[in-house]
Amino acid sequence: MRILHHFPLSPYCRKVRLTLGEKRLPYEPLTERFWEQRPEFARINPAREVPVLVEDNGLTIPDSNVICEYLEEAYADPCLLGRTLAERVEVRRLEAWFDHKFARDVTSNILGEKVFKRLSGRGNPDGNALRVGYANIRPHLDYIGQLAEARTWLAGGFLSLADFAAAAHLSCLDFLGEIDWSKSPAARDWYARIKSRPCFRALLNDRVPGINPPSYYGNLDF
C-alpha cells in the first residue's frame, strides 16, 4: 500500500489527504515529526519536509503541489484540476493563493507561532505575529465568501484542488478554534459543504497530543 508521511496539522499534508480521499486511493498515514530532522526521514526526502507520498512500487513524491499534480496525472478520475486551460489556470491560481499568500498572511502567523514553534522548542508565540495573523483572517474570509457566492465551488462549477487547499488551511485554524465563522456566512456555508464530504472525515478525527480542538470541530453543522 502507498504510504503518506505527514503531520496532522500541516495544511499541505491535509490537502494531499483530501485529494487521496476524494480519489478513493487507500494509503497508510505515517506521522512524521519533521522538525526533529530524523536521518531516516532525510533519506526519504532530503528536504526533510512533509508531505511525502511513497507509492507501492517505490516511487517517492515530495511536496504537496508535486504530489497533487502527480495524482491528477496518474489517477485522473475525479478530475480536480479542471478540463480546460482556463479552468486549470484558475485552479492553480487559487491553490497558489492559499498555499502562499494565505499561508504567509495567516497560517504561519497563527499555526506556525502557536503550534509548530512550541513543538519544535523555539520558544513562545510572537505576539506581533499573532496580531498580524488575526488581522488578516477577515479579508481572506471575505474573499472566500465572494468566490463562494459567485460560484458553485471556489474555482468554478466543479470541486477542485483550490477548494482542498483553502479547506486544508482553514481546517487547521479551525482545529485551534481561531475562526469566527459568523463573520462570513458565505465562507461558512462553503466550508460546511466541503466538511461534509467523505474525504474530510479523517481530518475531523485528527488529534494532536496537548492540543484539544473545540467541541464543534468534528460537527458537520458546526
PDB file of C-alpha atoms in Angstrom:
ATOM      1  CA  MET A   1       0.000   0.000   0.000  1.00  0.00           C
ATOM      2  CA  ARG A   2       1.121   3.560  -0.653  1.00  0.00           C
ATOM      3  CA  ILE A   3       2.428   5.462   2.373  1.00  0.00           C
ATOM      4  CA  LEU A   4       1.934   9.122   3.210  1.00  0.00           C
ATOM      5  CA  HIS A   5       4.480  10.683   5.547  1.00  0.00           C
ATOM      6  CA  HIS A   6       2.595  13.578   7.095  1.00  0.00           C
ATOM      7  CA  PHE A   7       1.818  15.615  10.194  1.00  0.00           C
ATOM      8  CA  PRO A   8      -1.863  16.018  11.131  1.00  0.00           C
ATOM      9  CA  LEU A   9      -1.806  19.820  11.468  1.00  0.00           C
ATOM     10  CA  SER A  10       0.144  20.533   8.312  1.00  0.00           C
ATOM     11  CA  PRO A  11      -2.211  22.190   5.794  1.00  0.00           C
ATOM     12  CA  TYR A  12      -0.068  20.892   2.942  1.00  0.00           C
ATOM     13  CA  CYS A  13      -0.435  17.331   4.209  1.00  0.00           C
ATOM     14  CA  ARG A  14      -4.152  17.871   4.655  1.00  0.00           C
ATOM     15  CA  LYS A  15      -4.502  19.000   1.054  1.00  0.00           C
ATOM     16  CA  VAL A  16      -2.894  15.759  -0.102  1.00  0.00           C
ATOM     17  CA  ARG A  17      -5.042  13.691   2.261  1.00  0.00           C
ATOM     18  CA  LEU A  18      -8.201  15.326   0.891  1.00  0.00           C
ATOM     19  CA  THR A  19      -7.061  14.636  -2.651  1.00  0.00           C
ATOM     20  CA  LEU A  20      -6.295  10.986  -1.895  1.00  0.00           C
ATOM     21  CA  GLY A  21      -9.648  10.642  -0.153  1.00  0.00           C
ATOM     22  CA  GLU A  22     -11.645  12.244  -2.958  1.00  0.00           C
ATOM     23  CA  LYS A  23      -9.957   9.952  -5.478  1.00  0.00           C
ATOM     24  CA  ARG A  24     -10.621   6.987  -3.156  1.00  0.00           C
ATOM     25  CA  LEU A  25      -6.980   5.970  -3.107  1.00  0.00           C
ATOM     26  CA  PRO A  26      -6.105   3.962   0.020  1.00  0.00           C
ATOM     27  CA  TYR A  27      -2.925   4.827   1.885  1.00  0.00           C
ATOM     28  CA  GLU A  28      -1.192   4.284   5.189  1.00  0.00           C
ATOM     29  CA  PRO A  29      -0.565   7.556   7.062  1.00  0.00           C
ATOM     30  CA  LEU A  30       2.710   7.754   8.982  1.00  0.00           C
ATOM     31  CA  THR A  31       3.069  10.733  11.307  1.00  0.00           C
ATOM     32  CA  GLU A  32       6.421  12.452  10.900  1.00  0.00           C
ATOM     33  CA  ARG A  33       7.711  14.993  13.446  1.00  0.00           C
ATOM     34  CA  PHE A  34       9.627  16.654  10.656  1.00  0.00           C
ATOM     35  CA  TRP A  35      11.234  19.309  12.857  1.00  0.00           C
ATOM     36  CA  GLU A  36      13.243  16.542  14.547  1.00  0.00           C
ATOM     37  CA  GLN A  37      15.189  16.124  11.289  1.00  0.00           C
ATOM     38  CA  ARG A  38      15.477  12.343  11.562  1.00  0.00           C
ATOM     39  CA  PRO A  39      18.239  10.883   9.354  1.00  0.00           C
ATOM     40  CA  GLU A  40      15.870   8.060   8.339  1.00  0.00           C
ATOM     41  CA  PHE A  41      13.351  10.582   7.018  1.00  0.00           C
ATOM     42  CA  ALA A  42      16.104  12.598   5.329  1.00  0.00           C
ATOM     43  CA  ARG A  43      16.914   9.542   3.274  1.00  0.00           C
ATOM     44  CA  ILE A  44      13.317   9.544   2.030  1.00  0.00           C
ATOM     45  CA  ASN A  45      13.208  13.303   1.431  1.00  0.00           C
ATOM     46  CA  PRO A  46      16.476  15.258   1.676  1.00  0.00           C
ATOM     47  CA  ALA A  47      14.435  18.457   2.144  1.00  0.00           C
ATOM     48  CA  ARG A  48      13.132  16.943   5.428  1.00  0.00           C
ATOM     49  CA  GLU A  49       9.655  18.316   4.780  1.00  0.00           C
ATOM     50  CA  VAL A  50       6.205  16.751   4.734  1.00  0.00           C
ATOM     51  CA  PRO A  51       4.189  15.559   2.927  1.00  0.00           C
ATOM     52  CA  VAL A  52       5.946  12.743   1.117  1.00  0.00           C
ATOM     53  CA  LEU A  53       3.977  10.094  -0.764  1.00  0.00           C
ATOM     54  CA  VAL A  54       5.597   6.711  -1.421  1.00  0.00           C
ATOM     55  CA  GLU A  55       3.774   4.554  -3.952  1.00  0.00           C
ATOM     56  CA  ASP A  56       3.697   0.775  -3.522  1.00  0.00           C
ATOM     57  CA  ASN A  57       6.137   0.482  -6.439  1.00  0.00           C
ATOM     58  CA  GLY A  58       8.670   2.592  -4.523  1.00  0.00           C
ATOM     59  CA  LEU A  59       8.114   5.860  -6.375  1.00  0.00           C
ATOM     60  CA  THR A  60       8.703   8.686  -3.869  1.00  0.00           C
ATOM     61  CA  ILE A  61       6.952  12.013  -4.425  1.00  0.00           C
ATOM     62  CA  PRO A  62       7.662  15.013  -2.154  1.00  0.00           C
ATOM     63  CA  ASP A  63       5.877  18.387  -1.866  1.00  0.00           C
ATOM     64  CA  SER A  64       2.117  18.836  -1.803  1.00  0.00           C
ATOM     65  CA  ASN A  65       1.881  20.501  -5.216  1.00  0.00           C
ATOM     66  CA  VAL A  66       4.038  17.852  -6.870  1.00  0.00           C
ATOM     67  CA  ILE A  67       2.007  15.095  -5.190  1.00  0.00           C
ATOM     68  CA  CYS A  68      -1.352  16.547  -6.219  1.00  0.00           C
ATOM     69  CA  GLU A  69      -0.234  17.111  -9.806  1.00  0.00           C
ATOM     70  CA  TYR A  70       1.089  13.538  -9.888  1.00  0.00           C
ATOM     71  CA  LEU A  71      -2.210  12.193  -8.552  1.00  0.00           C
ATOM     72  CA  GLU A  72      -4.097  14.133 -11.223  1.00  0.00           C
ATOM     73  CA  GLU A  73      -1.939  12.605 -13.949  1.00  0.00           C
ATOM     74  CA  ALA A  74      -1.855   9.076 -12.547  1.00  0.00           C
ATOM     75  CA  TYR A  75      -5.452   8.865 -11.298  1.00  0.00           C
ATOM     76  CA  ALA A  76      -7.488  11.245 -13.411  1.00  0.00           C
ATOM     77  CA  ASP A  77     -10.928  10.424 -12.001  1.00  0.00           C
ATOM     78  CA  PRO A  78     -12.335  12.519 -10.499  1.00  0.00           C
ATOM     79  CA  CYS A  79     -10.676  15.486 -12.164  1.00  0.00           C
ATOM     80  CA  LEU A  80      -9.675  18.096  -9.561  1.00  0.00           C
ATOM     81  CA  LEU A  81      -7.641  20.407 -11.764  1.00  0.00           C
ATOM     82  CA  GLY A  82     -10.126  21.343 -14.473  1.00  0.00           C
ATOM     83  CA  ARG A  83     -10.501  20.202 -18.059  1.00  0.00           C
ATOM     84  CA  THR A  84      -9.918  23.411 -19.999  1.00  0.00           C
ATOM     85  CA  LEU A  85      -6.825  25.607 -19.949  1.00  0.00           C
ATOM     86  CA  ALA A  86      -8.797  28.440 -18.363  1.00  0.00           C
ATOM     87  CA  GLU A  87     -10.133  26.163 -15.621  1.00  0.00           C
ATOM     88  CA  ARG A  88      -6.657  24.868 -14.838  1.00  0.00           C
ATOM     89  CA  VAL A  89      -5.253  28.369 -14.662  1.00  0.00           C
ATOM     90  CA  GLU A  90      -7.931  29.413 -12.169  1.00  0.00           C
ATOM     91  CA  VAL A  91      -7.491  26.312 -10.017  1.00  0.00           C
ATOM     92  CA  ARG A  92      -3.727  26.774  -9.910  1.00  0.00           C
ATOM     93  CA  ARG A  93      -4.092  30.494  -9.201  1.00  0.00           C
ATOM     94  CA  LEU A  94      -6.284  29.884  -6.172  1.00  0.00           C
ATOM     95  CA  GLU A  95      -4.247  26.921  -4.983  1.00  0.00           C
ATOM     96  CA  ALA A  96      -1.187  29.176  -5.025  1.00  0.00           C
ATOM     97  CA  TRP A  97      -3.182  31.937  -3.299  1.00  0.00           C
ATOM     98  CA  PHE A  98      -3.891  29.712  -0.291  1.00  0.00           C
ATOM     99  CA  ASP A  99      -0.605  27.827  -0.214  1.00  0.00           C
ATOM    100  CA  HIS A 100       1.455  31.031  -0.460  1.00  0.00           C
ATOM    101  CA  LYS A 101      -0.451  34.229   0.285  1.00  0.00           C
ATOM    102  CA  PHE A 102      -2.901  32.843   2.864  1.00  0.00           C
ATOM    103  CA  ALA A 103      -0.094  30.800   4.380  1.00  0.00           C
ATOM    104  CA  ARG A 104       2.119  33.875   4.662  1.00  0.00           C
ATOM    105  CA  ASP A 105      -0.617  36.227   5.879  1.00  0.00           C
ATOM    106  CA  VAL A 106      -2.439  33.906   8.280  1.00  0.00           C
ATOM    107  CA  THR A 107      -1.272  30.316   8.705  1.00  0.00           C
ATOM    108  CA  SER A 108       2.382  30.976   9.501  1.00  0.00           C
ATOM    109  CA  ASN A 109       1.450  33.753  11.932  1.00  0.00           C
ATOM    110  CA  ILE A 110      -1.076  31.680  13.891  1.00  0.00           C
ATOM    111  CA  LEU A 111      -0.467  27.958  13.331  1.00  0.00           C
ATOM    112  CA  GLY A 112       3.265  28.484  12.997  1.00  0.00           C
ATOM    113  CA  GLU A 113       3.509  30.510  16.188  1.00  0.00           C
ATOM    114  CA  LYS A 114       1.003  28.622  18.366  1.00  0.00           C
ATOM    115  CA  VAL A 115       1.782  25.056  17.288  1.00  0.00           C
ATOM    116  CA  PHE A 116       4.987  24.489  15.365  1.00  0.00           C
ATOM    117  CA  LYS A 117       7.062  26.962  17.328  1.00  0.00           C
ATOM    118  CA  ARG A 118       6.164  25.169  20.552  1.00  0.00           C
ATOM    119  CA  LEU A 119       6.544  21.669  19.139  1.00  0.00           C
ATOM    120  CA  SER A 120       9.995  22.468  17.776  1.00  0.00           C
ATOM    121  CA  GLY A 121      11.124  24.071  21.030  1.00  0.00           C
ATOM    122  CA  ARG A 122      11.674  27.529  19.589  1.00  0.00           C
ATOM    123  CA  GLY A 123      10.047  29.418  22.441  1.00  0.00           C
ATOM    124  CA  ASN A 124       6.759  31.204  22.967  1.00  0.00           C
ATOM    125  CA  PRO A 125       4.486  32.679  20.277  1.00  0.00           C
ATOM    126  CA  ASP A 126       5.372  36.133  18.999  1.00  0.00           C
ATOM    127  CA  GLY A 127       2.518  38.464  19.950  1.00  0.00           C
ATOM    128  CA  ASN A 128       3.125  40.733  16.962  1.00  0.00           C
ATOM    129  CA  ALA A 129       2.940  37.808  14.545  1.00  0.00           C
ATOM    130  CA  LEU A 130      -0.302  36.640  16.140  1.00  0.00           C
ATOM    131  CA  ARG A 131      -1.844  40.096  15.814  1.00  0.00           C
ATOM    132  CA  VAL A 132      -0.917  40.205  12.132  1.00  0.00           C
ATOM    133  CA  GLY A 133      -2.413  36.764  11.574  1.00  0.00           C
ATOM    134  CA  TYR A 134      -5.677  37.621  13.334  1.00  0.00           C
ATOM    135  CA  ALA A 135      -5.992  40.894  11.407  1.00  0.00           C
ATOM    136  CA  ASN A 136      -5.536  39.056   8.114  1.00  0.00           C
ATOM    137  CA  ILE A 137      -8.183  36.375   8.670  1.00  0.00           C
ATOM    138  CA  ARG A 138     -11.170  38.617   7.962  1.00  0.00           C
ATOM    139  CA  PRO A 139     -10.197  39.865   4.471  1.00  0.00           C
ATOM    140  CA  HIS A 140      -9.325  36.322   3.409  1.00  0.00           C
ATOM    141  CA  LEU A 141     -12.669  35.024   4.672  1.00  0.00           C
ATOM    142  CA  ASP A 142     -14.376  37.843   2.788  1.00  0.00           C
ATOM    143  CA  TYR A 143     -12.577  36.808  -0.408  1.00  0.00           C
ATOM    144  CA  ILE A 144     -13.597  33.171   0.069  1.00  0.00           C
ATOM    145  CA  GLY A 145     -17.158  34.338   0.659  1.00  0.00           C
ATOM    146  CA  GLN A 146     -17.134  36.383  -2.555  1.00  0.00           C
ATOM    147  CA  LEU A 147     -15.933  33.368  -4.546  1.00  0.00           C
ATOM    148  CA  ALA A 148     -18.466  31.078  -2.876  1.00  0.00           C
ATOM    149  CA  GLU A 149     -21.352  33.435  -3.626  1.00  0.00           C
ATOM    150  CA  ALA A 150     -20.401  33.791  -7.283  1.00  0.00           C
ATOM    151  CA  ARG A 151     -19.555  30.150  -7.995  1.00  0.00           C
ATOM    152  CA  THR A 152     -20.594  26.622  -7.071  1.00  0.00           C
ATOM    153  CA  TRP A 153     -17.081  25.921  -5.779  1.00  0.00           C
ATOM    154  CA  LEU A 154     -14.162  28.306  -5.342  1.00  0.00           C
ATOM    155  CA  ALA A 155     -12.650  27.909  -8.806  1.00  0.00           C
ATOM    156  CA  GLY A 156     -15.908  27.464 -10.709  1.00  0.00           C
ATOM    157  CA  GLY A 157     -18.575  24.842 -11.226  1.00  0.00           C
ATOM    158  CA  PHE A 158     -16.552  21.858 -10.011  1.00  0.00           C
ATOM    159  CA  LEU A 159     -14.779  20.755  -6.824  1.00  0.00           C
ATOM    160  CA  SER A 160     -11.060  21.288  -7.246  1.00  0.00           C
ATOM    161  CA  LEU A 161      -7.635  21.454  -5.646  1.00  0.00           C
ATOM    162  CA  ALA A 162      -8.401  25.107  -4.935  1.00  0.00           C
ATOM    163  CA  ASP A 163     -11.149  24.035  -2.521  1.00  0.00           C
ATOM    164  CA  PHE A 164      -8.860  21.493  -0.905  1.00  0.00           C
ATOM    165  CA  ALA A 165      -6.017  23.999  -0.476  1.00  0.00           C
ATOM    166  CA  ALA A 166      -8.363  26.511   1.151  1.00  0.00           C
ATOM    167  CA  ALA A 167     -10.053  23.895   3.344  1.00  0.00           C
ATOM    168  CA  ALA A 168      -6.720  22.470   4.426  1.00  0.00           C
ATOM    169  CA  HIS A 169      -5.505  25.803   5.809  1.00  0.00           C
ATOM    170  CA  LEU A 170      -8.854  26.755   7.315  1.00  0.00           C
ATOM    171  CA  SER A 171      -9.345  23.362   8.960  1.00  0.00           C
ATOM    172  CA  CYS A 172      -6.006  23.682  10.771  1.00  0.00           C
ATOM    173  CA  LEU A 173      -7.049  27.079  12.124  1.00  0.00           C
ATOM    174  CA  ASP A 174     -10.496  25.704  12.953  1.00  0.00           C
ATOM    175  CA  PHE A 175      -8.793  22.919  14.919  1.00  0.00           C
ATOM    176  CA  LEU A 176      -7.327  25.678  17.101  1.00  0.00           C
ATOM    177  CA  GLY A 177     -10.684  27.459  17.373  1.00  0.00           C
ATOM    178  CA  GLU A 178      -9.272  30.529  15.655  1.00  0.00           C
ATOM    179  CA  ILE A 179     -12.024  31.233  13.102  1.00  0.00           C
ATOM    180  CA  ASP A 180     -15.201  33.155  13.823  1.00  0.00           C
ATOM    181  CA  TRP A 181     -17.386  31.756  11.075  1.00  0.00           C
ATOM    182  CA  SER A 182     -20.189  34.202  11.878  1.00  0.00           C
ATOM    183  CA  LYS A 183     -18.125  36.938  10.203  1.00  0.00           C
ATOM    184  CA  SER A 184     -18.618  35.370   6.766  1.00  0.00           C
ATOM    185  CA  PRO A 185     -21.777  33.258   6.324  1.00  0.00           C
ATOM    186  CA  ALA A 186     -20.941  32.510   2.677  1.00  0.00           C
ATOM    187  CA  ALA A 187     -17.500  31.165   3.603  1.00  0.00           C
ATOM    188  CA  ARG A 188     -19.067  29.169   6.414  1.00  0.00           C
ATOM    189  CA  ASP A 189     -21.646  27.602   4.062  1.00  0.00           C
ATOM    190  CA  TRP A 190     -18.919  26.662   1.573  1.00  0.00           C
ATOM    191  CA  TYR A 191     -16.803  25.151   4.357  1.00  0.00           C
ATOM    192  CA  ALA A 192     -19.790  23.215   5.704  1.00  0.00           C
ATOM    193  CA  ARG A 193     -20.307  21.646   2.262  1.00  0.00           C
ATOM    194  CA  ILE A 194     -16.697  20.550   1.883  1.00  0.00           C
ATOM    195  CA  LYS A 195     -16.538  19.491   5.530  1.00  0.00           C
ATOM    196  CA  SER A 196     -19.443  17.128   4.858  1.00  0.00           C
ATOM    197  CA  ARG A 197     -17.647  15.217   2.106  1.00  0.00           C
ATOM    198  CA  PRO A 198     -16.437  11.680   2.905  1.00  0.00           C
ATOM    199  CA  CYS A 199     -12.831  12.654   2.159  1.00  0.00           C
ATOM    200  CA  PHE A 200     -12.939  15.085   5.101  1.00  0.00           C
ATOM    201  CA  ARG A 201     -13.794  12.504   7.771  1.00  0.00           C
ATOM    202  CA  ALA A 202     -10.207  11.545   8.550  1.00  0.00           C
ATOM    203  CA  LEU A 203      -9.340  15.198   9.186  1.00  0.00           C
ATOM    204  CA  LEU A 204     -12.224  15.569  11.623  1.00  0.00           C
ATOM    205  CA  ASN A 205     -10.856  12.601  13.575  1.00  0.00           C
ATOM    206  CA  ASP A 206      -7.356  14.054  13.876  1.00  0.00           C
ATOM    207  CA  ARG A 207      -5.990  14.554  17.363  1.00  0.00           C
ATOM    208  CA  VAL A 208      -2.667  16.059  18.406  1.00  0.00           C
ATOM    209  CA  PRO A 209      -1.264  15.443  21.917  1.00  0.00           C
ATOM    210  CA  GLY A 210      -1.516  18.559  24.038  1.00  0.00           C
ATOM    211  CA  ILE A 211      -3.913  20.351  21.666  1.00  0.00           C
ATOM    212  CA  ASN A 212      -7.653  19.895  22.098  1.00  0.00           C
ATOM    213  CA  PRO A 213      -9.894  21.102  19.260  1.00  0.00           C
ATOM    214  CA  PRO A 214     -13.129  22.946  20.130  1.00  0.00           C
ATOM    215  CA  SER A 215     -16.211  20.798  20.597  1.00  0.00           C
ATOM    216  CA  TYR A 216     -17.706  21.892  17.266  1.00  0.00           C
ATOM    217  CA  TYR A 217     -14.631  20.944  15.221  1.00  0.00           C
ATOM    218  CA  GLY A 218     -15.919  17.479  14.355  1.00  0.00           C
ATOM    219  CA  ASN A 219     -19.552  18.514  13.857  1.00  0.00           C
ATOM    220  CA  LEU A 220     -20.726  18.756  10.273  1.00  0.00           C
ATOM    221  CA  ASP A 221     -23.174  21.514  11.217  1.00  0.00           C
ATOM    222  CA  PHE A 222     -20.629  23.392  13.378  1.00  0.00           C
TER     223      PHE A 222
END
